[in-house]
Amino acid sequence: MKKVLKMILLSILISTITIAFGIIIFVSCSPTFGGKPKKATLEKMKKSNNFNNGKFHNLIDTPMNSVDVSFFKTMKDFIKGGENRVPNSAVPYQKIDSSELNYRNADEVKVTWLGHSSVLISFEGHVFLTDPMFGKRASPLSFMGPKRFNETLPLAGRDILKIDAIIISHDHFDHLDYQSIKRLHSKTDKFFVPIGIGAHLEKWGVHPKKIIELDWWEEYDYNSAITLISTPARHFSGRGLNDRNRTLWTSWVIKSSKHSIYFGGDSGYAPFFKEIGQKYGPFDLTMLECGAYNEGWPYIHMMPEETARAHIDLRGKILLPIHWAQFNLSLHPWIEPIERLSKKAKAEKIILATPKI
C-alpha cells in the first residue's frame, strides 16, 4: 500500500514539475509576452522618479488587494462565478463605415469607441488609436482566458489602412494585444507608450524610430499645434511570470490651443486627477475606465462613482466611459458599470456619452 502511495505521489510531483517547466518554456519562448528593455531604456528607467529597486511605483501606496477581502475569497468568488457576468446574447453595436477612418477635420475632434479601451480619435486632422485590442481573448492563449462578448467587432483591424499614431496605456493583455500590434504597426507612423513598453513593440517588429517612450509628466510635441503628455495612473503592469511593474503604466493628454482630451487607461482613484485637471484642463472629453472593479481590489480600478468623481476632478465636459461591456474581468454583472455611472452622472449633472459598441 505504501509503495502504491509513493508511486502516486511521485507521479503527481513529476506531473507538477513537467507542467511548471512547460509554462516557463512557453513564457520564455512565446513572442506574445514581449521583450526586455535595452540599455538606453534601462538608463531612462533609472532616471525616473517613479522607478526604484528594479520596478516602477505608484505615486501613493497601492496594495493589489484590499485588507478587508482575502485573496482566497476573491479566487473562490471567481471560481464560483456571479450572476449576469456575461450577456445572454450579443451586445448590439453599430458597424463603423470605413469612411470614419478618413475623417480629418482640422478644426474638430471626433471620437469613436471601438469597445473596451480602444478609441479612434480624430483630433484636428490627425487620427490616433488608443489601446488597440481586436483579439478574441484578453490572454496570451488563443483557447483560454477572458473571451470577448461579441464574435464580431464594429471595426476589424484589417479594415484599418492608416493611423497617424497608436497610443498605449500599459502592457496588460486587454490593452496591449500582440496580434493587433502585428497587424497595425506597418499602418502607423508613431507609437506613444510609457517607459519599457518599447521593448515589447520592437520584439514584435516595430521599428525603434517609430516608438516614443515617455515618463509621467513628459510632453511630446507631435507637431506645431498638438502636444501629447504622459500623465500618472494608479495601476500596475506585467505580462509574464516575473515582470510585475517592470514597465510603466500611464494616462494620456492630447492637447492643442483649441481642444484638450484625456485618456485614462486603467487606474484606481487618486489625488493626481485634480492635479492633471488643474495643469491641463478643462477637458472637452475624458475617456475613463468604468468596469473590472471589485471590493477585493479597490485601489487599481475605480468604482463607477469614482469614475464620475475623477471626471469632475479633471474638469471634464463630456465623459465617455470605457473598459466595460467587452470582457468578463471581474465579478459584477456586465451591465452594472454603466447603470451605476449613469445614476451618479445624473446626480452630478455630468454629460455622459454612452454610444453603441
Short mmCIF file of C-alpha atoms in Angstrom, two decimals:
data_model
loop_
_atom_site.label_atom_id
_atom_site.label_comp_id
_atom_site.label_asym_id
_atom_site.label_seq_id
_atom_site.Cartn_x
_atom_site.Cartn_y
_atom_site.Cartn_z
CA MET A 1 0.00 0.00 0.00
CA LYS A 2 2.83 2.37 0.92
CA LYS A 3 4.55 1.57 -2.36
CA VAL A 4 1.42 2.44 -4.33
CA LEU A 5 1.03 5.69 -2.38
CA LYS A 6 4.65 6.61 -3.07
CA MET A 7 4.15 5.94 -6.77
CA ILE A 8 1.04 8.14 -6.83
CA LEU A 9 2.83 10.98 -5.03
CA LEU A 10 5.84 10.62 -7.31
CA SER A 11 3.58 10.76 -10.37
CA ILE A 12 1.90 13.91 -9.07
CA LEU A 13 5.28 15.50 -8.36
CA ILE A 14 6.64 14.65 -11.82
CA SER A 15 3.45 15.95 -13.48
CA THR A 16 3.62 19.19 -11.49
CA ILE A 17 7.28 19.73 -12.38
CA THR A 18 6.60 18.95 -16.04
CA ILE A 19 3.69 21.42 -16.19
CA ALA A 20 5.69 24.12 -14.40
CA PHE A 21 8.64 23.58 -16.73
CA GLY A 22 6.33 23.74 -19.74
CA ILE A 23 4.85 27.04 -18.54
CA ILE A 24 8.32 28.52 -18.05
CA ILE A 25 9.39 27.43 -21.54
CA PHE A 26 6.18 28.84 -23.06
CA VAL A 27 6.55 32.21 -21.34
CA SER A 28 10.24 32.38 -22.29
CA CYS A 29 9.74 31.47 -25.94
CA SER A 30 6.34 32.86 -26.92
CA PRO A 31 6.65 36.33 -28.51
CA THR A 32 3.29 37.44 -27.07
CA PHE A 33 4.95 38.11 -23.71
CA GLY A 34 7.15 40.77 -25.28
CA GLY A 35 10.79 41.71 -24.93
CA LYS A 36 13.24 43.13 -22.43
CA PRO A 37 14.39 46.78 -22.43
CA LYS A 38 17.73 47.66 -23.99
CA LYS A 39 20.48 49.69 -22.34
CA ALA A 40 19.18 53.14 -23.36
CA THR A 41 15.72 52.37 -21.99
CA LEU A 42 17.15 50.93 -18.78
CA GLU A 43 19.09 54.16 -18.27
CA LYS A 44 15.92 56.20 -18.73
CA MET A 45 14.13 53.95 -16.24
CA LYS A 46 16.82 54.54 -13.62
CA LYS A 47 16.43 58.30 -14.01
CA SER A 48 12.67 58.14 -13.44
CA ASN A 49 11.39 59.37 -10.08
CA ASN A 50 8.88 56.52 -10.18
CA PHE A 51 11.46 53.73 -10.56
CA ASN A 52 13.18 52.09 -7.61
CA ASN A 53 14.73 48.67 -6.94
CA GLY A 54 14.07 47.50 -10.48
CA LYS A 55 10.37 48.37 -10.52
CA PHE A 56 8.01 51.27 -11.16
CA HIS A 57 5.87 52.51 -8.30
CA ASN A 58 2.61 54.42 -7.93
CA LEU A 59 2.58 57.94 -6.51
CA ILE A 60 0.66 56.71 -3.47
CA ASP A 61 0.55 53.37 -1.69
CA THR A 62 -1.41 50.94 -3.88
CA PRO A 63 -1.97 47.44 -2.47
CA MET A 64 -3.07 44.89 -5.05
CA ASN A 65 -5.82 43.63 -2.76
CA SER A 66 -7.96 45.10 -0.02
CA VAL A 67 -7.04 44.14 3.54
CA ASP A 68 -10.73 43.54 4.16
CA VAL A 69 -11.07 40.90 1.45
CA SER A 70 -8.73 37.91 1.36
CA PHE A 71 -7.08 36.68 -1.81
CA PHE A 72 -8.60 33.23 -1.28
CA LYS A 73 -12.12 34.68 -1.02
CA THR A 74 -11.59 36.53 -4.27
CA MET A 75 -10.38 33.37 -6.01
CA LYS A 76 -13.33 31.43 -4.60
CA ASP A 77 -15.74 34.05 -5.92
CA PHE A 78 -14.12 33.92 -9.36
CA ILE A 79 -14.44 30.14 -9.50
CA LYS A 80 -17.98 30.22 -8.17
CA GLY A 81 -18.94 32.90 -10.66
CA GLY A 82 -21.56 35.61 -10.36
CA GLU A 83 -24.90 36.44 -11.88
CA ASN A 84 -25.04 38.03 -15.33
CA ARG A 85 -21.29 38.48 -15.67
CA VAL A 86 -21.72 37.71 -19.37
CA PRO A 87 -24.67 38.95 -21.51
CA ASN A 88 -27.19 36.33 -22.64
CA SER A 89 -26.87 37.45 -26.25
CA ALA A 90 -24.52 39.52 -28.38
CA VAL A 91 -24.22 43.14 -27.29
CA PRO A 92 -25.71 45.36 -30.03
CA TYR A 93 -23.33 47.69 -31.80
CA GLN A 94 -23.24 49.98 -34.79
CA LYS A 95 -20.98 48.90 -37.65
CA ILE A 96 -18.38 51.54 -38.43
CA ASP A 97 -18.10 52.66 -42.01
CA SER A 98 -14.56 52.80 -43.39
CA SER A 99 -15.09 56.48 -44.14
CA GLU A 100 -14.82 57.12 -40.38
CA LEU A 101 -11.13 56.30 -40.66
CA ASN A 102 -10.59 59.11 -43.14
CA TYR A 103 -12.36 61.80 -41.12
CA ARG A 104 -9.77 64.55 -40.73
CA ASN A 105 -11.23 67.96 -39.93
CA ALA A 106 -8.52 70.38 -38.84
CA ASP A 107 -10.94 72.26 -36.59
CA GLU A 108 -12.73 69.38 -34.87
CA VAL A 109 -12.31 66.46 -32.50
CA LYS A 110 -14.30 63.31 -33.12
CA VAL A 111 -14.06 60.04 -31.20
CA THR A 112 -15.41 56.58 -31.99
CA TRP A 113 -15.43 53.94 -29.25
CA LEU A 114 -14.44 50.56 -30.69
CA GLY A 115 -15.03 48.67 -27.45
CA HIS A 116 -13.10 48.17 -24.20
CA SER A 117 -10.33 50.82 -24.17
CA SER A 118 -9.89 51.12 -27.93
CA VAL A 119 -10.93 54.57 -29.11
CA LEU A 120 -10.45 56.00 -32.59
CA ILE A 121 -9.69 59.70 -32.20
CA SER A 122 -9.76 62.26 -34.99
CA PHE A 123 -8.00 65.25 -33.47
CA GLU A 124 -7.69 68.35 -35.62
CA GLY A 125 -6.84 66.48 -38.79
CA HIS A 126 -4.85 63.63 -37.23
CA VAL A 127 -6.07 60.13 -36.36
CA PHE A 128 -4.97 58.36 -33.18
CA LEU A 129 -5.95 54.94 -31.83
CA THR A 130 -5.76 54.03 -28.14
CA ASP A 131 -5.01 50.54 -26.78
CA PRO A 132 -5.96 48.61 -29.94
CA MET A 133 -7.47 45.27 -28.93
CA PHE A 134 -9.04 43.32 -31.78
CA GLY A 135 -8.32 39.84 -30.42
CA LYS A 136 -10.97 37.38 -29.27
CA ARG A 137 -9.39 36.85 -25.85
CA ALA A 138 -7.59 39.13 -23.40
CA SER A 139 -5.00 36.43 -22.88
CA PRO A 140 -1.69 35.08 -24.21
CA LEU A 141 -3.57 31.88 -25.09
CA SER A 142 -5.97 31.55 -28.02
CA PHE A 143 -8.06 28.91 -26.23
CA MET A 144 -8.14 30.20 -22.65
CA GLY A 145 -8.73 33.46 -20.83
CA PRO A 146 -11.37 36.23 -20.86
CA LYS A 147 -13.31 35.96 -24.10
CA ARG A 148 -14.82 38.91 -25.95
CA PHE A 149 -18.60 39.09 -25.57
CA ASN A 150 -19.13 39.58 -29.30
CA GLU A 151 -17.63 37.45 -32.05
CA THR A 152 -17.67 40.39 -34.47
CA LEU A 153 -16.48 43.96 -33.96
CA PRO A 154 -17.73 47.36 -35.12
CA LEU A 155 -14.38 47.70 -36.89
CA ALA A 156 -11.86 44.96 -37.65
CA GLY A 157 -8.12 45.56 -37.52
CA ARG A 158 -7.78 44.54 -41.16
CA ASP A 159 -10.14 47.39 -42.13
CA ILE A 160 -7.70 49.99 -40.83
CA LEU A 161 -5.48 51.27 -43.60
CA LYS A 162 -3.73 54.21 -41.95
CA ILE A 163 -3.37 55.57 -38.40
CA ASP A 164 -1.14 58.53 -37.59
CA ALA A 165 -0.27 57.25 -34.12
CA ILE A 166 -1.14 54.46 -31.70
CA ILE A 167 -1.29 55.33 -28.00
CA ILE A 168 -0.76 52.63 -25.35
CA SER A 169 -1.60 52.98 -21.64
CA HIS A 170 0.09 49.84 -20.24
CA ASP A 171 1.11 46.32 -21.13
CA HIS A 172 -1.77 44.16 -19.84
CA PHE A 173 -3.22 41.78 -22.43
CA ASP A 174 -6.55 43.60 -22.72
CA HIS A 175 -4.71 46.82 -23.64
CA LEU A 176 -1.60 45.67 -25.49
CA ASP A 177 -2.58 42.86 -27.84
CA TYR A 178 0.19 41.08 -29.72
CA GLN A 179 -1.82 40.17 -32.82
CA SER A 180 -3.37 43.64 -33.06
CA ILE A 181 0.05 45.30 -32.95
CA LYS A 182 1.43 42.87 -35.53
CA ARG A 183 -1.45 43.74 -37.84
CA LEU A 184 -1.27 47.51 -37.34
CA HIS A 185 2.37 48.50 -36.88
CA SER A 186 3.03 48.89 -40.61
CA LYS A 187 -0.03 51.15 -40.88
CA THR A 188 1.05 53.75 -38.35
CA ASP A 189 3.84 56.31 -38.12
CA LYS A 190 4.25 56.54 -34.35
CA PHE A 191 3.66 54.65 -31.11
CA PHE A 192 3.33 56.63 -27.88
CA VAL A 193 3.96 54.35 -24.91
CA PRO A 194 5.04 54.51 -21.26
CA ILE A 195 8.66 53.63 -20.45
CA GLY A 196 9.56 49.99 -21.04
CA ILE A 197 6.83 49.02 -23.48
CA GLY A 198 9.02 49.86 -26.45
CA ALA A 199 10.86 46.58 -25.86
CA HIS A 200 7.65 44.63 -26.47
CA LEU A 201 6.96 46.55 -29.66
CA GLU A 202 10.48 46.07 -31.00
CA LYS A 203 10.25 42.32 -30.41
CA TRP A 204 7.04 42.33 -32.45
CA GLY A 205 8.64 44.06 -35.43
CA VAL A 206 8.05 47.76 -34.76
CA HIS A 207 10.96 49.93 -35.90
CA PRO A 208 12.59 51.70 -32.91
CA LYS A 209 12.33 55.09 -34.65
CA LYS A 210 8.55 54.80 -34.53
CA ILE A 211 8.48 54.43 -30.74
CA ILE A 212 8.19 57.37 -28.33
CA GLU A 213 8.56 56.29 -24.68
CA LEU A 214 7.54 58.84 -22.05
CA ASP A 215 7.65 59.09 -18.28
CA TRP A 216 4.91 60.73 -16.22
CA TRP A 217 4.61 64.46 -16.91
CA GLU A 218 6.79 64.26 -20.02
CA GLU A 219 5.46 66.16 -23.02
CA TYR A 220 5.98 65.47 -26.71
CA ASP A 221 5.22 68.00 -29.44
CA TYR A 222 3.51 65.91 -32.09
CA ASN A 223 3.55 68.91 -34.39
CA SER A 224 3.45 72.68 -34.03
CA ALA A 225 -0.15 72.55 -32.79
CA ILE A 226 -0.66 69.23 -30.95
CA THR A 227 1.09 68.02 -27.79
CA LEU A 228 0.84 64.60 -26.15
CA ILE A 229 1.52 64.33 -22.42
CA SER A 230 2.05 61.19 -20.36
CA THR A 231 0.30 61.68 -17.02
CA PRO A 232 0.10 59.46 -13.91
CA ALA A 233 -2.19 56.49 -13.41
CA ARG A 234 -2.69 54.26 -10.37
CA HIS A 235 -2.31 50.70 -11.57
CA PHE A 236 0.36 48.08 -12.26
CA SER A 237 1.95 46.26 -15.20
CA GLY A 238 3.27 42.89 -16.30
CA ARG A 239 2.73 40.18 -18.91
CA GLY A 240 4.86 37.26 -17.71
CA LEU A 241 5.74 35.33 -14.57
CA ASN A 242 8.27 37.71 -13.03
CA ASP A 243 7.91 41.10 -14.72
CA ARG A 244 5.43 42.80 -12.38
CA ASN A 245 5.83 46.59 -12.63
CA ARG A 246 8.92 46.38 -14.86
CA THR A 247 7.19 48.73 -17.34
CA LEU A 248 5.33 51.95 -16.58
CA TRP A 249 1.56 52.45 -16.78
CA THR A 250 0.16 55.84 -17.73
CA SER A 251 -2.73 58.04 -18.79
CA TRP A 252 -2.59 60.49 -21.69
CA VAL A 253 -3.48 64.06 -22.52
CA ILE A 254 -3.87 65.18 -26.14
CA LYS A 255 -3.89 68.95 -26.26
CA SER A 256 -3.83 71.93 -28.61
CA SER A 257 -4.70 75.59 -28.25
CA LYS A 258 -8.30 74.74 -29.25
CA HIS A 259 -9.02 71.33 -27.73
CA SER A 260 -7.94 69.07 -24.89
CA ILE A 261 -8.93 65.45 -24.23
CA TYR A 262 -7.92 62.89 -21.62
CA PHE A 263 -7.49 59.11 -21.94
CA GLY A 264 -7.27 57.42 -18.56
CA GLY A 265 -6.20 53.87 -19.43
CA ASP A 266 -6.60 51.78 -16.26
CA SER A 267 -6.41 53.50 -12.89
CA GLY A 268 -7.70 53.49 -9.37
CA TYR A 269 -8.92 56.80 -7.99
CA ALA A 270 -6.15 59.13 -6.78
CA PRO A 271 -5.47 62.80 -5.94
CA PHE A 272 -3.48 63.31 -9.16
CA PHE A 273 -6.69 63.62 -11.18
CA LYS A 274 -7.13 67.09 -9.68
CA GLU A 275 -3.52 67.95 -10.46
CA ILE A 276 -3.92 66.86 -14.08
CA GLY A 277 -7.15 68.84 -14.34
CA GLN A 278 -5.53 71.96 -12.92
CA LYS A 279 -2.49 71.68 -15.16
CA TYR A 280 -4.04 70.61 -18.47
CA GLY A 281 -7.79 71.03 -18.10
CA PRO A 282 -10.52 71.82 -18.58
CA PHE A 283 -11.03 68.87 -20.92
CA ASP A 284 -13.56 68.76 -23.74
CA LEU A 285 -13.72 64.99 -23.23
CA THR A 286 -12.49 62.48 -20.68
CA MET A 287 -12.31 58.77 -21.50
CA LEU A 288 -12.28 56.93 -18.18
CA GLU A 289 -12.48 53.28 -17.19
CA CYS A 290 -15.77 52.02 -15.84
CA GLY A 291 -15.58 48.27 -15.27
CA ALA A 292 -13.47 45.39 -13.89
CA TYR A 293 -13.77 46.87 -10.38
CA ASN A 294 -14.27 44.89 -7.18
CA GLU A 295 -14.15 45.45 -3.44
CA GLY A 296 -11.26 42.99 -3.38
CA TRP A 297 -9.04 45.31 -5.46
CA PRO A 298 -10.38 48.86 -4.87
CA TYR A 299 -7.07 50.65 -5.45
CA ILE A 300 -6.25 49.57 -9.02
CA HIS A 301 -9.66 50.07 -10.66
CA MET A 302 -12.27 52.75 -9.99
CA MET A 303 -15.79 52.11 -8.84
CA PRO A 304 -18.30 53.81 -11.20
CA GLU A 305 -18.92 56.54 -8.65
CA GLU A 306 -15.18 57.21 -8.53
CA THR A 307 -15.14 57.45 -12.32
CA ALA A 308 -17.61 60.33 -12.03
CA ARG A 309 -15.50 61.91 -9.29
CA ALA A 310 -12.34 61.65 -11.40
CA HIS A 311 -14.14 63.33 -14.31
CA ILE A 312 -15.10 66.22 -12.04
CA ASP A 313 -11.54 66.48 -10.71
CA LEU A 314 -10.22 66.59 -14.27
CA ARG A 315 -12.64 69.43 -15.07
CA GLY A 316 -14.12 67.43 -17.91
CA LYS A 317 -17.09 68.48 -20.02
CA ILE A 318 -18.18 65.15 -21.57
CA LEU A 319 -17.42 61.75 -20.04
CA LEU A 320 -17.02 58.69 -22.27
CA PRO A 321 -16.93 55.54 -20.10
CA ILE A 322 -14.64 52.84 -21.47
CA HIS A 323 -13.38 49.42 -20.29
CA TRP A 324 -16.86 47.90 -19.93
CA ALA A 325 -19.22 45.57 -21.87
CA GLN A 326 -16.45 43.73 -23.67
CA PHE A 327 -14.68 41.19 -21.42
CA ASN A 328 -15.56 39.38 -18.21
CA LEU A 329 -12.75 40.65 -15.99
CA SER A 330 -14.48 40.92 -12.62
CA LEU A 331 -17.43 39.64 -10.57
CA HIS A 332 -20.00 42.35 -11.23
CA PRO A 333 -22.88 41.94 -13.73
CA TRP A 334 -21.70 43.07 -17.15
CA ILE A 335 -24.26 45.90 -17.37
CA GLU A 336 -23.79 47.17 -13.80
CA PRO A 337 -20.94 49.64 -14.50
CA ILE A 338 -22.94 51.82 -16.85
CA GLU A 339 -26.06 51.61 -14.68
CA ARG A 340 -24.20 52.85 -11.61
CA LEU A 341 -22.30 55.52 -13.54
CA SER A 342 -25.46 56.78 -15.25
CA LYS A 343 -27.12 57.21 -11.87
CA LYS A 344 -24.15 59.11 -10.45
CA ALA A 345 -23.73 61.21 -13.60
CA LYS A 346 -27.35 62.29 -13.40
CA ALA A 347 -26.93 63.32 -9.77
CA GLU A 348 -23.75 65.27 -10.57
CA LYS A 349 -25.13 66.75 -13.81
CA ILE A 350 -22.34 65.16 -15.86
CA ILE A 351 -22.77 64.90 -19.63
CA LEU A 352 -22.37 61.17 -20.27
CA ALA A 353 -21.68 59.72 -23.71
CA THR A 354 -22.92 56.13 -23.94
CA PRO A 355 -22.51 55.05 -27.56
CA LYS A 356 -23.31 51.66 -29.00
CA ILE A 357 -20.39 49.26 -29.01
#
